[in-house]
Short mmCIF file of C-alpha atoms in Angstrom, two decimals:
data_model
loop_
_atom_site.label_atom_id
_atom_site.label_comp_id
_atom_site.label_asym_id
_atom_site.label_seq_id
_atom_site.Cartn_x
_atom_site.Cartn_y
_atom_site.Cartn_z
CA MET A 1 -13.05 -9.80 15.51
CA ALA A 2 -10.21 -7.30 15.29
CA LYS A 3 -7.46 -7.28 17.91
CA ILE A 4 -6.09 -3.98 19.16
CA GLN A 5 -2.33 -4.53 19.11
CA SER A 6 1.07 -2.89 18.94
CA LEU A 7 2.50 -2.39 15.48
CA HIS A 8 5.29 -4.86 16.19
CA ASP A 9 2.88 -7.60 17.22
CA ALA A 10 0.44 -6.97 14.37
CA VAL A 11 3.20 -7.34 11.77
CA ALA A 12 4.86 -10.27 13.55
CA GLU A 13 1.61 -12.24 13.75
CA ASN A 14 0.20 -11.45 10.31
CA ILE A 15 2.96 -10.83 7.77
CA HIS A 16 5.33 -13.70 7.02
CA ASP A 17 8.16 -14.32 4.57
CA GLY A 18 6.73 -15.21 1.16
CA ASP A 19 3.34 -13.58 1.76
CA SER A 20 1.49 -11.44 -0.76
CA VAL A 21 0.85 -8.05 0.85
CA ALA A 22 -1.14 -5.04 -0.37
CA PHE A 23 -0.20 -1.70 1.21
CA GLU A 24 -3.05 0.31 -0.26
CA GLY A 25 -3.79 4.02 -0.30
CA PHE A 26 -4.40 6.51 -3.09
CA THR A 27 -2.36 9.70 -2.41
CA HIS A 28 -4.09 9.67 0.99
CA LEU A 29 -3.86 7.37 4.01
CA ILE A 30 -0.77 5.51 2.76
CA PRO A 31 0.45 3.10 5.52
CA HIS A 32 4.09 4.19 5.77
CA ALA A 33 4.55 3.24 9.43
CA ALA A 34 3.37 -0.32 8.85
CA ALA A 35 5.65 -0.76 5.83
CA HIS A 36 8.58 0.46 7.91
CA GLU A 37 7.81 -2.12 10.59
CA VAL A 38 7.86 -4.83 7.90
CA ILE A 39 11.34 -3.62 6.94
CA ARG A 40 12.49 -3.54 10.57
CA GLN A 41 11.35 -7.13 11.04
CA GLY A 42 13.31 -8.19 7.96
CA ARG A 43 10.55 -9.79 5.92
CA LYS A 44 11.71 -11.37 2.66
CA ASP A 45 10.32 -12.79 -0.60
CA LEU A 46 7.14 -10.70 -0.45
CA THR A 47 4.80 -10.25 -3.39
CA VAL A 48 3.71 -6.65 -2.92
CA ILE A 49 0.55 -5.31 -4.53
CA ARG A 50 -0.75 -1.79 -5.07
CA MET A 51 -2.45 0.29 -7.71
CA THR A 52 -0.01 3.18 -7.24
CA PRO A 53 3.22 2.05 -5.55
CA ASP A 54 5.27 5.02 -4.41
CA MET A 55 7.90 5.76 -1.76
CA ILE A 56 7.17 2.86 0.61
CA TYR A 57 7.48 0.40 -2.25
CA ASP A 58 10.79 1.97 -3.26
CA GLN A 59 11.94 1.41 0.32
CA LEU A 60 10.67 -2.17 0.56
CA ILE A 61 12.33 -3.05 -2.76
CA GLY A 62 15.59 -1.30 -1.93
CA MET A 63 15.82 -3.12 1.41
CA GLY A 64 15.48 -6.50 -0.29
CA CYS A 65 12.01 -7.39 1.03
CA VAL A 66 10.33 -7.88 -2.35
CA LYS A 67 10.27 -10.81 -4.76
CA LYS A 68 7.48 -9.56 -7.04
CA LEU A 69 5.52 -6.35 -7.62
CA ILE A 70 1.94 -6.34 -8.98
CA PHE A 71 0.94 -2.77 -9.86
CA SER A 72 -0.71 -0.37 -12.27
CA PHE A 73 1.41 2.78 -11.91
CA ALA A 74 4.75 3.30 -10.17
CA GLY A 75 6.28 6.67 -9.39
CA ASN A 76 7.21 9.28 -6.81
CA PRO A 77 4.01 11.40 -6.94
CA GLY A 78 4.63 14.82 -8.40
CA VAL A 79 8.39 14.24 -8.57
CA GLY A 80 9.39 11.42 -10.91
CA LEU A 81 10.89 7.96 -10.74
CA LEU A 82 11.07 5.28 -8.11
CA ARG A 83 14.83 4.89 -8.31
CA ARG A 84 15.16 1.80 -6.11
CA LEU A 85 12.49 0.03 -8.16
CA ARG A 86 14.26 0.98 -11.37
CA ASP A 87 17.63 -0.19 -10.02
CA ALA A 88 16.14 -3.56 -9.07
CA VAL A 89 14.52 -4.05 -12.48
CA GLU A 90 17.42 -2.79 -14.60
CA ASN A 91 20.42 -3.86 -12.51
CA GLY A 92 19.14 -6.50 -10.08
CA TRP A 93 20.09 -4.47 -6.97
CA PRO A 94 19.78 -5.55 -4.21
CA HIS A 95 18.34 -8.52 -6.14
CA PRO A 96 16.18 -8.98 -9.25
CA ILE A 97 12.42 -8.67 -8.87
CA GLU A 98 9.52 -9.82 -11.00
CA ILE A 99 6.98 -7.23 -12.15
CA GLU A 100 3.38 -7.68 -13.28
CA GLU A 101 1.93 -4.46 -14.68
CA HIS A 102 -1.76 -3.75 -15.18
CA SER A 103 -4.04 -0.80 -15.86
CA HIS A 104 -5.85 0.92 -12.99
CA ALA A 105 -9.12 -0.52 -14.26
CA ALA A 106 -7.73 -4.04 -14.18
CA MET A 107 -6.39 -3.68 -10.64
CA ALA A 108 -9.62 -2.18 -9.31
CA ASN A 109 -11.67 -4.93 -10.92
CA ALA A 110 -9.26 -7.61 -9.68
CA TYR A 111 -9.62 -6.39 -6.08
CA GLU A 112 -13.40 -6.33 -6.50
CA ALA A 113 -13.31 -9.92 -7.78
CA GLY A 114 -11.17 -10.96 -4.84
CA ALA A 115 -13.55 -9.27 -2.41
CA SER A 116 -16.44 -11.12 -4.07
CA GLY A 117 -14.75 -14.51 -3.89
CA LEU A 118 -14.48 -14.81 -7.68
CA PRO A 119 -11.48 -16.37 -9.46
CA CYS A 120 -11.05 -13.58 -11.98
CA ALA A 121 -12.25 -10.15 -13.02
CA ILE A 122 -14.00 -9.62 -16.36
CA PHE A 123 -14.30 -6.12 -17.82
CA ARG A 124 -14.05 -4.03 -20.95
CA GLY A 125 -10.44 -3.04 -21.40
CA TYR A 126 -6.99 -3.73 -22.82
CA ARG A 127 -8.20 -3.48 -26.42
CA GLY A 128 -5.10 -2.63 -28.42
CA ALA A 129 -3.00 -2.25 -25.25
CA GLU A 130 0.65 -3.31 -25.50
CA LEU A 131 0.65 -4.57 -21.91
CA THR A 132 -0.93 -7.74 -23.29
CA ARG A 133 2.42 -8.51 -24.98
CA VAL A 134 4.36 -8.59 -21.69
CA ASN A 135 1.77 -9.71 -19.14
CA PRO A 136 0.50 -13.29 -19.64
CA ASN A 137 -2.11 -12.75 -16.92
CA ILE A 138 -4.09 -10.51 -19.28
CA ARG A 139 -6.39 -12.72 -21.30
CA PHE A 140 -9.57 -12.40 -23.31
CA ILE A 141 -12.83 -14.32 -23.20
CA LYS A 142 -16.02 -14.23 -25.21
CA CYS A 143 -19.24 -13.30 -23.44
CA PRO A 144 -21.57 -16.35 -23.67
CA PHE A 145 -24.59 -14.06 -24.04
CA THR A 146 -23.49 -11.35 -26.46
CA GLY A 147 -20.34 -12.72 -28.07
CA GLU A 148 -18.43 -9.58 -27.03
CA GLU A 149 -14.71 -10.01 -26.37
CA LEU A 150 -13.87 -9.02 -22.81
CA ALA A 151 -10.63 -8.76 -20.84
CA ALA A 152 -9.99 -11.08 -17.89
CA VAL A 153 -7.33 -10.94 -15.16
CA PRO A 154 -6.85 -13.08 -12.03
CA ALA A 155 -8.58 -11.88 -8.87
CA LEU A 156 -6.35 -10.21 -6.32
CA ARG A 157 -6.51 -12.04 -2.99
CA PRO A 158 -3.62 -10.84 -0.83
CA ASP A 159 -2.53 -12.84 2.17
CA VAL A 160 -2.53 -9.49 4.00
CA THR A 161 -3.85 -6.02 3.25
CA VAL A 162 -2.45 -3.06 5.19
CA ILE A 163 -4.18 0.33 5.24
CA HIS A 164 -4.24 3.50 7.34
CA ALA A 165 -7.39 5.26 8.57
CA GLN A 166 -8.47 8.19 10.70
CA ARG A 167 -9.80 6.20 13.64
CA ALA A 168 -11.18 3.00 15.06
CA ASP A 169 -13.40 2.30 18.03
CA ARG A 170 -12.52 -0.08 20.85
CA LYS A 171 -14.48 -2.88 19.20
CA GLY A 172 -12.24 -2.70 16.14
CA ASN A 173 -14.62 -0.94 13.73
CA VAL A 174 -12.66 1.40 11.42
CA LEU A 175 -13.60 4.76 9.88
CA LEU A 176 -11.96 6.14 6.73
CA GLU A 177 -12.85 9.57 5.38
CA GLY A 178 -11.74 11.34 2.23
CA ILE A 179 -10.26 9.65 -0.83
CA VAL A 180 -10.78 5.96 -0.16
CA GLY A 181 -9.44 4.42 -3.36
CA VAL A 182 -9.61 0.61 -3.26
CA GLN A 183 -8.91 0.18 0.46
CA LYS A 184 -12.32 -1.34 1.20
CA GLU A 185 -12.06 -3.88 -1.61
CA ALA A 186 -8.43 -4.70 -0.72
CA VAL A 187 -9.39 -5.42 2.89
CA LEU A 188 -12.37 -7.56 1.89
CA ALA A 189 -10.23 -9.48 -0.62
CA ALA A 190 -7.48 -10.30 1.91
CA ARG A 191 -7.14 -13.26 4.23
CA ARG A 192 -5.86 -10.95 6.98
CA ALA A 193 -5.94 -7.15 7.38
CA ILE A 194 -3.94 -4.70 9.48
CA VAL A 195 -5.27 -1.17 9.92
CA THR A 196 -3.16 1.56 11.49
CA VAL A 197 -5.15 4.53 12.77
CA GLU A 198 -4.56 8.02 14.09
CA GLU A 199 -6.66 7.38 17.19
CA ILE A 200 -8.81 4.82 18.96
CA VAL A 201 -12.05 6.26 20.33
CA ASP A 202 -15.12 5.14 22.24
CA ASP A 203 -17.50 6.22 19.47
CA LEU A 204 -16.75 6.72 15.76
CA ALA A 205 -19.26 9.61 15.76
CA SER A 206 -21.26 10.70 12.72
CA PRO A 207 -19.23 10.09 9.56
CA SER A 208 -19.09 12.54 6.68
CA PRO A 209 -20.86 11.78 3.37
CA ASN A 210 -17.61 10.48 1.81
CA ALA A 211 -16.77 8.11 4.68
CA CYS A 212 -16.43 4.35 4.74
CA ILE A 213 -16.77 2.14 7.81
CA LEU A 214 -15.11 -1.27 7.89
CA PRO A 215 -16.79 -3.46 10.51
CA SER A 216 -14.49 -5.22 12.96
CA TRP A 217 -15.10 -8.63 11.42
CA THR A 218 -13.29 -7.50 8.25
CA VAL A 219 -10.12 -6.54 10.15
CA THR A 220 -7.55 -8.73 11.91
CA SER A 221 -5.50 -6.10 13.78
CA VAL A 222 -6.01 -2.45 14.65
CA VAL A 223 -2.97 -0.41 15.67
CA LYS A 224 -2.83 3.14 16.97
CA VAL A 225 -0.01 4.93 15.13
CA PRO A 226 -0.45 8.73 15.15
CA GLY A 227 1.16 10.11 12.01
CA GLY A 228 1.33 6.62 10.52
CA ALA A 229 0.58 7.83 6.98
CA HIS A 230 3.27 10.54 6.87
CA PRO A 231 4.44 11.89 4.43
CA SER A 232 1.10 11.23 2.71
CA TYR A 233 -1.85 13.08 4.18
CA VAL A 234 -4.80 12.22 6.38
CA GLN A 235 -7.91 14.27 5.69
CA GLY A 236 -8.81 16.38 8.69
CA VAL A 237 -5.59 15.57 10.56
CA TYR A 238 -2.44 16.61 8.66
CA PRO A 239 -1.52 17.68 5.10
CA ARG A 240 0.76 16.01 2.58
CA ASP A 241 4.45 16.66 3.25
CA ASN A 242 5.48 17.61 -0.27
CA ALA A 243 9.06 18.37 0.78
CA ALA A 244 9.55 14.76 1.89
CA TYR A 245 8.58 13.44 -1.55
CA ILE A 246 10.93 15.89 -3.26
CA GLU A 247 13.75 14.96 -0.87
CA TRP A 248 13.19 11.24 -1.53
CA ASP A 249 14.26 11.57 -5.15
CA LYS A 250 17.75 12.67 -4.09
CA ILE A 251 17.97 10.12 -1.27
CA ALA A 252 16.97 7.20 -3.46
CA SER A 253 19.22 8.15 -6.39
CA ASP A 254 22.34 6.76 -4.68
CA ARG A 255 22.56 3.30 -3.09
CA ASP A 256 24.80 4.34 -0.19
CA ASN A 257 22.70 7.44 0.58
CA PHE A 258 19.60 5.29 0.48
CA LEU A 259 20.99 2.71 2.92
CA THR A 260 22.23 5.41 5.29
CA TRP A 261 18.83 7.14 5.29
CA MET A 262 17.01 3.86 5.88
CA THR A 263 19.26 3.05 8.84
CA GLN A 264 18.77 6.47 10.41
CA ASN A 265 15.05 6.85 9.72
CA VAL A 266 13.60 3.33 9.60
CA THR A 267 15.62 0.38 10.89
CA ASN A 268 17.00 2.17 13.95
CA VAL A 269 13.86 4.04 15.03
CA SER A 270 10.50 3.10 16.53
CA PRO A 271 7.01 3.90 15.18
CA ASP A 272 6.92 6.88 17.56
CA VAL A 273 9.00 8.83 15.04
CA PHE A 274 5.93 9.31 12.86
CA ALA A 275 4.05 11.33 15.47
CA SER A 276 7.07 13.61 15.92
CA ARG A 277 7.33 14.22 12.17
CA VAL A 278 3.68 15.15 11.89
CA ALA A 279 3.70 17.56 14.84
CA PRO A 280 5.18 20.52 12.86
CA LEU A 281 2.58 20.01 10.12
CA LEU A 282 -0.24 20.24 12.64
CA LYS A 283 1.04 23.64 13.76
CA THR A 284 0.63 25.07 10.26
CA GLY A 285 -3.16 24.90 10.46
CA ASP A 286 -3.29 23.38 6.98
CA ALA A 287 -4.77 20.05 7.99
#
């Protein structure tokens, strides 16, 4: 059953050097606070996984936490490049990283296979795709029933999945509402799961039609971190901080500026900073 813990303890107990870690979220509910705690604790040699790595992956890579990235699209949403990722790939700064690129369909199917306990995902895809020339983990098999050629990729089974959600109850059951993406599958595929939440309540209350509830037995640690998804948004709580994503492009474009910003905003601050950053957004009434 899920433990209710501090963010420091949840990361210290569950994420270790050399682990494979999925920080999942699709434009919404991205677990920034948890990724920052991983950086503060100095984790190294991580294989990081996500369908759409954005700012937190740029930060993890730039701070030297990452050995390998498994992904299907990388970018600063609505702005452009991930400059720290590009610097690592092109120039080996702060050290070289390995990349394994897939399509969205492949990643989603690979998580589903991992959640189902299967060794690989089989689906229609990658026909004529040039990714097959650079990714040896994309293979093809023949259906034994129809003879159709199908794509196959290894199942994704992270050591740890980290997600953010609106709330959890005191038993450790978690409620997500809005765009869910592959968070459910990523949690079910993982050996351990950390969920940061905006609040912990006595009763999850009636969920909306687009909600998902993760029972406590699927989760290892639940952590209350108000604002823990900022600058991404949390449906019903606070909007996306578009200015922060625009600002990141300038910050990340220079190594010294990047390191200074990370010191001032991540390594030398506590998780409480997230709640303070979200407070002005709540006053706008846009959430």
